[in-house]
Amino acid sequence: MANRPQNLLLLDLAALLMRAAEAGVVMLSSLAMVILSGDRLGPDLSNYQNATLVGVIFYAGLAEVTGAYDVDVRFTLRQAWRRVITSWLATTTFLLTLSFLFKASEQYSRGWAIGWAIFAAGGLCLTRALMVIWMTRLKRRGVFNQRVAIFGAGAQGQRVARYIQDHPKLTITLVGFYDDRTPDRLPAREIDLPFLGAMNDLTAAIRAGGIDQVIVALPWLAEARLQKVAASLAVTPVRIRLAPDLASFAFAHRPLVMLGDLPALTLFERPLSGFDQVTKRWEDVILGAFILVLLSPVMLACALAVKLDSPGPIFFRQWREGFNNSRFRIWKFRSMRVEAAQPDGQINQAKRDDDRVTRVGRLLRRTSLDELPQLFNVLSGEMSLVGPRPHAPTTRAGERMFHEIIDTYAARHNVKPGITGWAQVSGWRGETETEEKLLKRLEHDLHYIENWSLSLDIYILIKTAATQFFSKMAH
């Protein structure tokens, strides 16, 4: 295949055919319902013709906007169906709204409208499935693939090649490596691709029509070398791309933004900024106050039980690490004997059947009722209802402190800690006596921070109320 010319228009022509086929489905579905409805539609069908034309035009435009024909969905059925159905549902909603606003709904048959909506939806899904299957088969034969050469056979070039090989949706066939260094100066290749020569060999292959695109994979620090390579390739009639530097691969999934004309990768966004931050605070204040009032009789009963069960204070306060690594004192119902209290610098997590826990304390911890006073921390702004659970600064997993095990442990402090969290409702609650449990908890905490939404908080609160009061992991 490397010796036969590639038609770079084939992929665009196939996509154009896909657009035409789906527009035809929308039109033919309406026509089919007109035929099936017979005389019930009346002799004048101009209204139905106009509605069909508007529907076809609107669907075609909306499908473009939603990315229904983007390269990444031309070979993936699930994503394609989602965008196609979204476009068609929006189209039917638009048509219904239009008919309502112009008071024209009485001019159309409900049976025709419902049938058109259903037939078109089914036809669009079937058509897209057939097109995806057809295009996927052609892609496997290399019909759509561009022949790509990588200039740079070092570690960076090999990583680019590995990335392309691991992503079969890309319409790329790798031809091989080129490099201006001799083979004896190159590192051992871990990728099964041939080394085809230096710059002269690359330009000769391009002139012969055997290459459609070149990816330059050289260290960005070698500026003079990059400019020399770019100047040599600039006179050839193929697409030239510059691969990311080695360090950039670690952040390849991060979004690219423009600072004027300067592209920049967004490594980390400030979580819960702007309106999201205000929304979460109001959630904490309103729901926190409501829950506090609702559960005040339960809290009063817990306080009385703690006082009667063992001598000592009702509440237990201890330092925790919160937002931006700042420390605050957390409120809890006392669940351990006073003489078993530990200094803040020598914290040992409670274990199953821990003899330091009182009789009432064991019930409070098992039902998580000992956490209810943290509503005071929420209302004072030190905590949230939902967030990563706050840990004592000197808590350990095994023999090491948390921050010694994971370099990114402090990232969980980018938001306020919570009474409950995504890790807790996902089963990672209780003692973290092993490093693996800590890693899993941190993984869930970071997932929550990166994917926060009000609906996610409500889901976590509901699941906490339904299941966590009787968790077997609490002790």
Coordinates of C-alpha atoms in Angstrom, one line a residue:
M1 CA 0.0 0.0 0.0
A2 CA 3.0 2.3 0.6
N3 CA 3.6 2.4 -3.2
R4 CA 0.2 3.2 -4.4
P5 CA -1.1 6.8 -4.4
Q6 CA -3.7 7.8 -1.8
N7 CA -6.7 9.8 -2.6
L8 CA -7.0 12.2 0.3
L9 CA -10.6 13.1 -0.8
L10 CA -12.0 9.7 -0.2
L11 CA -12.7 10.3 3.5
D12 CA -14.4 13.6 2.8
L13 CA -16.4 12.1 0.0
A14 CA -17.6 9.2 2.2
A15 CA -18.6 11.8 4.9
L16 CA -20.5 13.7 2.2
L17 CA -22.3 10.5 1.2
M18 CA -23.2 10.0 4.8
R19 CA -24.7 13.5 5.0
A20 CA -26.7 13.0 1.9
A21 CA -28.0 9.5 3.0
E22 CA -29.2 10.9 6.3
A23 CA -30.9 13.9 4.8
G24 CA -32.6 11.5 2.4
V25 CA -33.8 9.3 5.3
V26 CA -35.4 12.3 6.9
M27 CA -37.1 13.3 3.7
L28 CA -38.2 9.7 2.7
S29 CA -39.6 9.1 6.2
S30 CA -41.9 12.0 5.8
L31 CA -42.9 10.9 2.3
A32 CA -43.6 7.4 3.6
M33 CA -45.9 8.7 6.2
V34 CA -47.7 10.9 3.7
I35 CA -48.3 7.8 1.5
L36 CA -49.4 5.7 4.5
S37 CA -51.8 8.4 5.7
G38 CA -53.6 8.5 2.3
D39 CA -56.6 10.8 2.0
R40 CA -56.6 11.8 5.6
L41 CA -54.1 14.5 4.9
G42 CA -56.3 16.2 2.4
P43 CA -55.6 17.2 -1.2
D44 CA -53.2 20.1 -0.4
L45 CA -49.9 18.6 0.7
S46 CA -47.9 21.8 0.5
N47 CA -47.8 22.2 4.3
Y48 CA -46.2 18.8 4.6
Q49 CA -43.7 19.5 1.9
N50 CA -42.7 22.8 3.6
A51 CA -42.4 21.1 7.0
T52 CA -40.3 18.3 5.5
L53 CA -37.9 20.8 3.8
V54 CA -37.5 22.8 7.1
G55 CA -36.9 19.5 9.0
V56 CA -34.2 18.3 6.5
I57 CA -32.4 21.7 6.5
F58 CA -32.5 22.1 10.3
Y59 CA -31.4 18.5 10.9
A60 CA -28.5 18.9 8.5
G61 CA -27.3 22.1 10.2
L62 CA -27.7 20.8 13.7
A63 CA -25.9 17.5 12.9
E64 CA -23.0 19.6 11.8
V65 CA -23.0 21.7 15.0
T66 CA -23.2 18.6 17.3
G67 CA -20.3 17.0 15.5
A68 CA -22.3 14.0 14.0
Y69 CA -20.0 13.9 11.1
D70 CA -16.7 14.6 12.8
V71 CA -13.8 12.2 12.1
D72 CA -13.9 10.7 15.6
V73 CA -17.4 9.4 15.2
R74 CA -17.3 8.2 11.6
F75 CA -15.9 4.8 12.8
T76 CA -17.7 4.7 16.3
L77 CA -21.3 3.6 16.4
R78 CA -22.2 4.4 20.0
Q79 CA -21.0 8.1 19.9
A80 CA -22.4 8.5 16.4
W81 CA -25.9 7.3 17.4
R82 CA -25.9 9.6 20.4
R83 CA -25.2 12.7 18.3
V84 CA -27.6 11.6 15.5
I85 CA -30.5 11.1 18.0
T86 CA -29.7 14.3 19.8
S87 CA -29.8 16.2 16.5
W88 CA -33.1 14.6 15.4
L89 CA -34.8 15.1 18.8
A90 CA -33.7 18.8 18.7
T91 CA -35.1 19.0 15.2
T92 CA -38.5 17.6 16.1
T93 CA -38.6 19.9 19.2
F94 CA -37.9 22.9 16.9
L95 CA -40.6 21.9 14.5
L96 CA -43.2 21.5 17.3
T97 CA -42.2 24.8 18.8
L98 CA -42.4 26.5 15.4
S99 CA -45.9 25.1 14.7
F100 CA -47.0 26.3 18.1
L101 CA -45.7 29.8 17.7
F102 CA -47.3 30.2 14.3
K103 CA -50.5 28.5 15.4
A104 CA -50.2 26.0 12.6
S105 CA -50.3 22.8 14.6
E106 CA -54.0 22.1 13.5
Q107 CA -52.9 22.0 9.9
Y108 CA -50.9 18.8 10.4
S109 CA -51.9 15.3 11.1
R110 CA -50.7 14.1 14.5
G111 CA -50.3 10.5 13.1
W112 CA -48.1 11.9 10.3
A113 CA -46.0 13.9 12.8
I114 CA -45.5 11.0 15.2
G115 CA -44.8 8.5 12.5
W116 CA -42.3 10.8 10.8
A117 CA -40.5 11.3 14.1
I118 CA -40.3 7.5 14.8
F119 CA -39.5 6.3 11.3
A120 CA -36.8 9.0 10.8
A121 CA -35.2 8.1 14.1
G122 CA -35.1 4.4 13.3
G123 CA -34.0 5.1 9.7
L124 CA -31.2 7.5 10.9
C125 CA -29.9 4.9 13.3
L126 CA -30.0 2.1 10.7
T127 CA -28.3 4.3 8.0
R128 CA -25.6 5.4 10.4
A129 CA -24.9 1.8 11.4
L130 CA -24.6 0.7 7.8
M131 CA -22.3 3.6 7.0
V132 CA -20.1 3.0 10.0
I133 CA -19.7 -0.6 9.1
W134 CA -18.9 0.2 5.5
M135 CA -16.4 2.9 6.3
T136 CA -14.8 0.8 9.0
R137 CA -14.2 -2.0 6.4
L138 CA -12.7 0.4 4.0
K139 CA -10.5 1.8 6.7
R140 CA -9.2 -1.6 7.6
R141 CA -8.2 -2.0 4.0
G142 CA -6.3 1.4 4.3
V143 CA -8.5 3.2 1.8
F144 CA -8.9 6.3 4.1
N145 CA -5.5 6.2 5.7
Q146 CA -2.8 8.7 5.1
R147 CA 0.7 7.4 4.8
V148 CA 2.7 9.0 7.5
A149 CA 6.5 9.1 8.1
I150 CA 8.0 10.1 11.4
F151 CA 11.2 12.2 11.2
G152 CA 13.1 11.4 14.5
A153 CA 13.8 7.8 15.5
G154 CA 14.6 8.6 19.1
A155 CA 12.5 8.2 22.2
Q156 CA 10.1 11.0 21.2
G157 CA 9.5 9.5 17.7
Q158 CA 8.9 6.1 19.2
R159 CA 6.4 7.4 21.7
V160 CA 4.5 9.1 18.8
A161 CA 4.5 5.9 16.9
R162 CA 3.3 3.9 19.9
Y163 CA 0.5 6.4 20.5
I164 CA -0.7 6.2 16.8
Q165 CA -0.6 2.3 16.9
D166 CA -2.6 2.3 20.2
H167 CA -5.4 4.5 18.6
P168 CA -6.8 2.5 15.7
K169 CA -9.5 5.2 15.1
L170 CA -6.8 7.4 13.6
T171 CA -6.8 7.3 9.8
I172 CA -3.0 6.8 9.7
T173 CA -0.7 4.2 8.2
L174 CA 2.8 4.6 9.6
V175 CA 5.4 4.1 6.8
G176 CA 8.6 4.2 9.0
F177 CA 11.2 6.3 10.7
Y178 CA 13.6 8.8 9.1
D179 CA 16.4 10.5 10.9
D180 CA 19.5 12.6 10.1
R181 CA 21.6 10.5 12.4
T182 CA 23.2 7.2 11.3
P183 CA 21.6 4.0 12.7
D184 CA 24.6 3.3 15.0
R185 CA 23.8 6.6 16.8
L186 CA 20.1 5.9 17.3
P187 CA 18.7 4.1 20.4
A188 CA 17.3 0.6 20.0
R189 CA 13.8 0.7 18.5
E190 CA 10.9 -0.7 20.6
I191 CA 8.4 -0.1 17.8
D192 CA 8.1 -2.5 14.8
L193 CA 8.7 0.1 12.1
P194 CA 11.6 0.2 9.7
F195 CA 14.3 2.9 9.6
L196 CA 14.2 4.3 6.0
G197 CA 17.0 6.8 5.9
A198 CA 17.9 10.4 6.3
M199 CA 16.4 13.7 5.0
N200 CA 17.4 13.1 1.4
D201 CA 15.6 9.7 1.5
L202 CA 12.5 11.3 3.0
T203 CA 12.3 14.1 0.4
A204 CA 12.8 11.5 -2.4
A205 CA 10.0 9.4 -1.0
I206 CA 7.7 12.4 -0.9
R207 CA 8.6 13.4 -4.5
A208 CA 7.8 9.8 -5.5
G209 CA 4.3 10.1 -4.0
G210 CA 4.7 7.6 -1.3
I211 CA 4.1 9.8 1.7
D212 CA 1.1 12.1 2.5
Q213 CA 2.2 13.5 5.9
V214 CA 5.4 13.9 8.0
I215 CA 5.4 14.2 11.7
V216 CA 8.6 15.8 13.1
A217 CA 9.4 14.2 16.4
L218 CA 12.5 16.0 17.7
P219 CA 13.2 17.6 21.1
W220 CA 12.0 21.2 21.2
L221 CA 15.2 22.3 22.9
A222 CA 17.1 21.5 19.6
E223 CA 15.8 24.7 18.0
A224 CA 18.5 25.0 15.3
R225 CA 18.0 21.4 14.3
L226 CA 14.2 21.8 14.2
Q227 CA 14.5 24.9 12.0
K228 CA 16.8 23.1 9.6
V229 CA 14.4 20.2 9.3
A230 CA 11.4 22.4 8.8
A231 CA 13.2 24.4 6.1
S232 CA 14.1 21.2 4.3
L233 CA 10.5 19.9 4.4
A234 CA 8.8 23.2 3.6
V235 CA 9.6 22.8 -0.1
T236 CA 7.7 19.5 -0.3
P237 CA 3.9 19.3 -1.1
V238 CA 2.8 17.4 2.0
R239 CA 1.4 18.2 5.4
I240 CA 4.1 18.7 8.1
R241 CA 3.3 18.4 11.8
L242 CA 5.4 19.0 14.9
A243 CA 4.9 16.3 17.5
P244 CA 4.7 17.3 21.2
D245 CA 7.8 17.2 23.2
L246 CA 8.3 14.3 25.6
A247 CA 7.1 16.3 28.6
S248 CA 3.9 17.2 26.7
F249 CA 2.8 13.6 26.5
A250 CA 2.0 13.5 30.2
F251 CA -0.5 16.4 29.6
A252 CA -1.8 15.3 26.1
H253 CA -5.4 15.1 27.4
R254 CA -5.4 18.6 28.8
P255 CA -7.3 21.3 26.9
L256 CA -5.5 23.8 24.6
V257 CA -6.3 27.5 25.0
M258 CA -5.1 30.6 23.1
L259 CA -3.4 33.4 25.0
G260 CA -3.8 35.9 22.1
D261 CA -1.9 34.1 19.4
L262 CA 0.1 31.9 21.8
P263 CA -1.3 28.3 22.3
A264 CA -1.0 27.1 25.9
L265 CA -2.0 23.9 27.7
T266 CA -4.2 24.1 30.7
L267 CA -2.5 21.8 33.2
F268 CA -5.0 22.3 36.0
E269 CA -8.1 24.5 36.4
R270 CA -8.9 26.0 39.7
P271 CA -11.7 23.8 41.0
L272 CA -15.0 25.3 41.9
S273 CA -14.3 28.8 40.8
G274 CA -16.7 31.6 40.0
F275 CA -20.4 30.7 40.0
D276 CA -19.7 27.0 40.9
Q277 CA -18.1 28.2 44.1
V278 CA -21.1 30.3 45.0
T279 CA -23.5 27.5 44.2
K280 CA -21.7 25.0 46.4
R281 CA -21.5 27.5 49.3
W282 CA -25.3 28.1 49.1
E283 CA -25.8 24.3 48.9
D284 CA -23.8 23.9 52.1
V285 CA -25.6 26.8 53.9
I286 CA -29.2 25.9 52.8
L287 CA -29.0 22.1 53.0
G288 CA -26.7 22.2 56.0
A289 CA -29.1 24.4 58.0
F290 CA -32.1 22.3 56.9
I291 CA -30.4 19.0 57.9
L292 CA -29.2 20.5 61.2
V293 CA -32.8 21.5 62.1
L294 CA -34.2 18.2 60.9
L295 CA -31.7 16.0 62.8
S296 CA -31.5 18.2 66.0
P297 CA -33.7 15.7 68.0
V298 CA -31.3 12.9 66.9
M299 CA -28.3 15.0 67.8
L300 CA -29.7 15.8 71.2
A301 CA -30.3 12.1 71.9
C302 CA -26.8 11.2 70.8
A303 CA -25.4 13.9 73.1
L304 CA -27.4 12.6 76.0
A305 CA -26.3 9.0 75.3
V306 CA -22.6 10.0 75.2
K307 CA -22.9 11.9 78.5
L308 CA -24.6 9.0 80.3
D309 CA -22.4 6.3 78.9
S310 CA -18.9 7.4 80.0
P311 CA -17.4 10.4 81.9
G312 CA -16.0 13.2 79.7
P313 CA -17.1 15.8 77.3
I314 CA -19.9 15.3 74.7
F315 CA -17.9 16.5 71.8
F316 CA -14.5 15.6 70.5
R317 CA -12.4 18.2 68.6
Q318 CA -9.2 17.4 66.7
W319 CA -7.0 19.2 64.1
R320 CA -7.7 18.3 60.5
E321 CA -6.3 19.5 57.2
G322 CA -8.7 21.4 55.0
F323 CA -8.9 23.7 52.0
N324 CA -5.5 24.9 50.7
N325 CA -3.8 22.7 53.4
S326 CA -5.1 25.0 56.2
R327 CA -5.9 23.4 59.5
F328 CA -9.2 23.5 61.5
R329 CA -10.7 21.8 64.4
I330 CA -13.4 19.3 63.5
W331 CA -16.5 18.6 65.6
K332 CA -17.5 15.0 66.4
F333 CA -19.5 13.3 69.1
R334 CA -16.9 11.7 71.4
S335 CA -16.8 7.9 70.7
M336 CA -13.7 6.9 72.7
R337 CA -12.8 6.9 76.4
V338 CA -11.2 10.1 77.5
E339 CA -8.1 8.4 78.9
A340 CA -7.5 6.9 75.4
A341 CA -7.3 10.3 73.7
Q342 CA -4.1 10.8 71.7
P343 CA -2.1 14.0 71.1
D344 CA -2.5 15.5 67.7
G345 CA 1.0 14.4 66.7
Q346 CA 0.3 10.7 67.5
I347 CA -2.9 9.8 65.6
N348 CA -3.8 6.1 65.2
Q349 CA -7.0 5.4 63.2
A350 CA -9.7 3.4 64.9
K351 CA -9.6 -0.3 64.1
R352 CA -12.3 -3.0 64.1
D353 CA -13.1 -4.0 67.7
D354 CA -10.9 -1.1 69.0
D355 CA -10.9 -1.3 72.8
R356 CA -10.7 2.5 73.0
V357 CA -14.3 2.9 71.7
T358 CA -17.1 3.1 74.2
R359 CA -20.4 1.2 73.9
V360 CA -22.3 4.2 72.7
G361 CA -19.4 5.3 70.6
R362 CA -19.4 1.9 68.8
L363 CA -23.0 2.5 67.8
L364 CA -22.4 6.1 66.8
R365 CA -19.4 5.2 64.6
R366 CA -21.2 2.3 62.9
T367 CA -24.2 4.5 62.0
S368 CA -21.9 7.5 61.3
L369 CA -24.0 9.6 63.8
D370 CA -20.7 10.7 65.4
E371 CA -20.1 12.8 62.2
L372 CA -23.3 14.9 62.6
P373 CA -21.7 17.8 64.6
Q374 CA -19.6 18.5 61.5
L375 CA -22.6 20.4 60.3
F376 CA -21.2 23.2 62.5
N377 CA -18.0 23.1 60.5
V378 CA -20.1 23.2 57.3
L379 CA -22.1 26.3 58.4
S380 CA -18.9 28.0 59.6
G381 CA -17.3 27.5 56.1
E382 CA -14.5 25.1 57.2
M383 CA -16.1 22.1 55.5
S384 CA -18.7 21.2 52.9
L385 CA -21.5 18.6 53.0
V386 CA -19.7 16.7 50.2
G387 CA -16.0 16.6 49.5
P388 CA -12.9 14.6 50.3
R389 CA -12.9 13.4 53.9
P390 CA -10.6 15.4 56.2
H391 CA -7.6 13.5 57.6
A392 CA -5.5 14.3 60.6
P393 CA -2.1 15.7 59.6
T394 CA -0.1 12.8 61.0
T395 CA -2.4 9.9 59.9
R396 CA -0.5 7.0 58.5
A397 CA -1.1 4.1 56.0
G398 CA 1.1 1.3 57.1
E399 CA 4.3 2.9 58.5
R400 CA 4.2 6.1 56.3
M401 CA 2.3 9.3 56.5
F402 CA -0.2 9.9 53.7
H403 CA 1.8 12.7 52.0
E404 CA 4.9 10.6 51.9
I405 CA 3.1 7.9 49.9
I406 CA 1.6 10.0 47.2
D407 CA 3.2 13.1 45.8
T408 CA -0.2 14.5 44.6
Y409 CA -1.9 13.8 48.0
A410 CA -2.2 17.5 48.7
A411 CA -4.4 17.9 45.5
R412 CA -7.4 16.7 47.5
H413 CA -7.1 19.9 49.5
N414 CA -8.0 22.0 46.5
V415 CA -11.6 22.0 47.7
K416 CA -13.1 22.0 51.2
P417 CA -13.3 18.6 52.9
G418 CA -16.8 17.1 53.3
I419 CA -18.8 15.1 55.8
T420 CA -19.3 12.5 53.0
G421 CA -17.7 12.1 49.6
W422 CA -17.4 10.1 46.4
A423 CA -14.8 7.7 47.9
Q424 CA -17.1 6.9 50.9
V425 CA -20.2 6.1 48.8
S426 CA -18.0 4.1 46.4
G427 CA -16.9 1.7 49.2
W428 CA -13.6 3.3 50.3
R429 CA -14.6 4.3 53.8
G430 CA -13.0 3.5 57.1
E431 CA -9.5 2.7 58.0
T432 CA -6.7 3.1 55.4
E433 CA -4.3 0.6 56.9
T434 CA -2.7 -0.1 53.5
E435 CA -1.2 2.1 50.8
E436 CA -3.5 0.5 48.2
K437 CA -6.6 1.7 50.1
L438 CA -5.2 5.2 50.3
L439 CA -4.5 5.2 46.6
K440 CA -8.0 4.2 45.8
R441 CA -9.5 6.8 48.1
L442 CA -7.3 9.5 46.6
E443 CA -8.3 8.4 43.1
H444 CA -12.0 8.8 43.9
D445 CA -11.4 12.2 45.7
L446 CA -9.6 13.6 42.6
H447 CA -12.4 12.2 40.3
Y448 CA -14.9 14.1 42.4
I449 CA -12.9 17.4 42.3
E450 CA -12.5 17.2 38.5
N451 CA -16.1 16.3 37.8
W452 CA -18.0 18.3 40.4
S453 CA -21.6 19.2 39.8
L454 CA -24.6 20.0 41.9
S455 CA -26.3 16.9 40.7
L456 CA -23.3 14.8 41.8
D457 CA -23.5 16.3 45.3
I458 CA -27.2 15.5 45.6
Y459 CA -26.6 11.9 44.4
I460 CA -23.8 11.4 47.0
L461 CA -26.0 12.8 49.8
I462 CA -28.9 10.6 48.8
K463 CA -26.6 7.5 48.6
T464 CA -25.0 8.4 51.9
A465 CA -28.4 8.6 53.6
A466 CA -29.5 5.3 52.0
T467 CA -26.5 3.2 52.7
Q468 CA -23.7 4.7 54.7
F469 CA -25.4 4.8 58.1
F470 CA -25.1 1.0 58.1
S471 CA -21.8 0.6 56.4
K472 CA -19.8 -2.4 57.6
M473 CA -16.5 -0.5 57.0
A474 CA -17.2 2.0 59.8
H475 CA -15.8 1.1 63.2

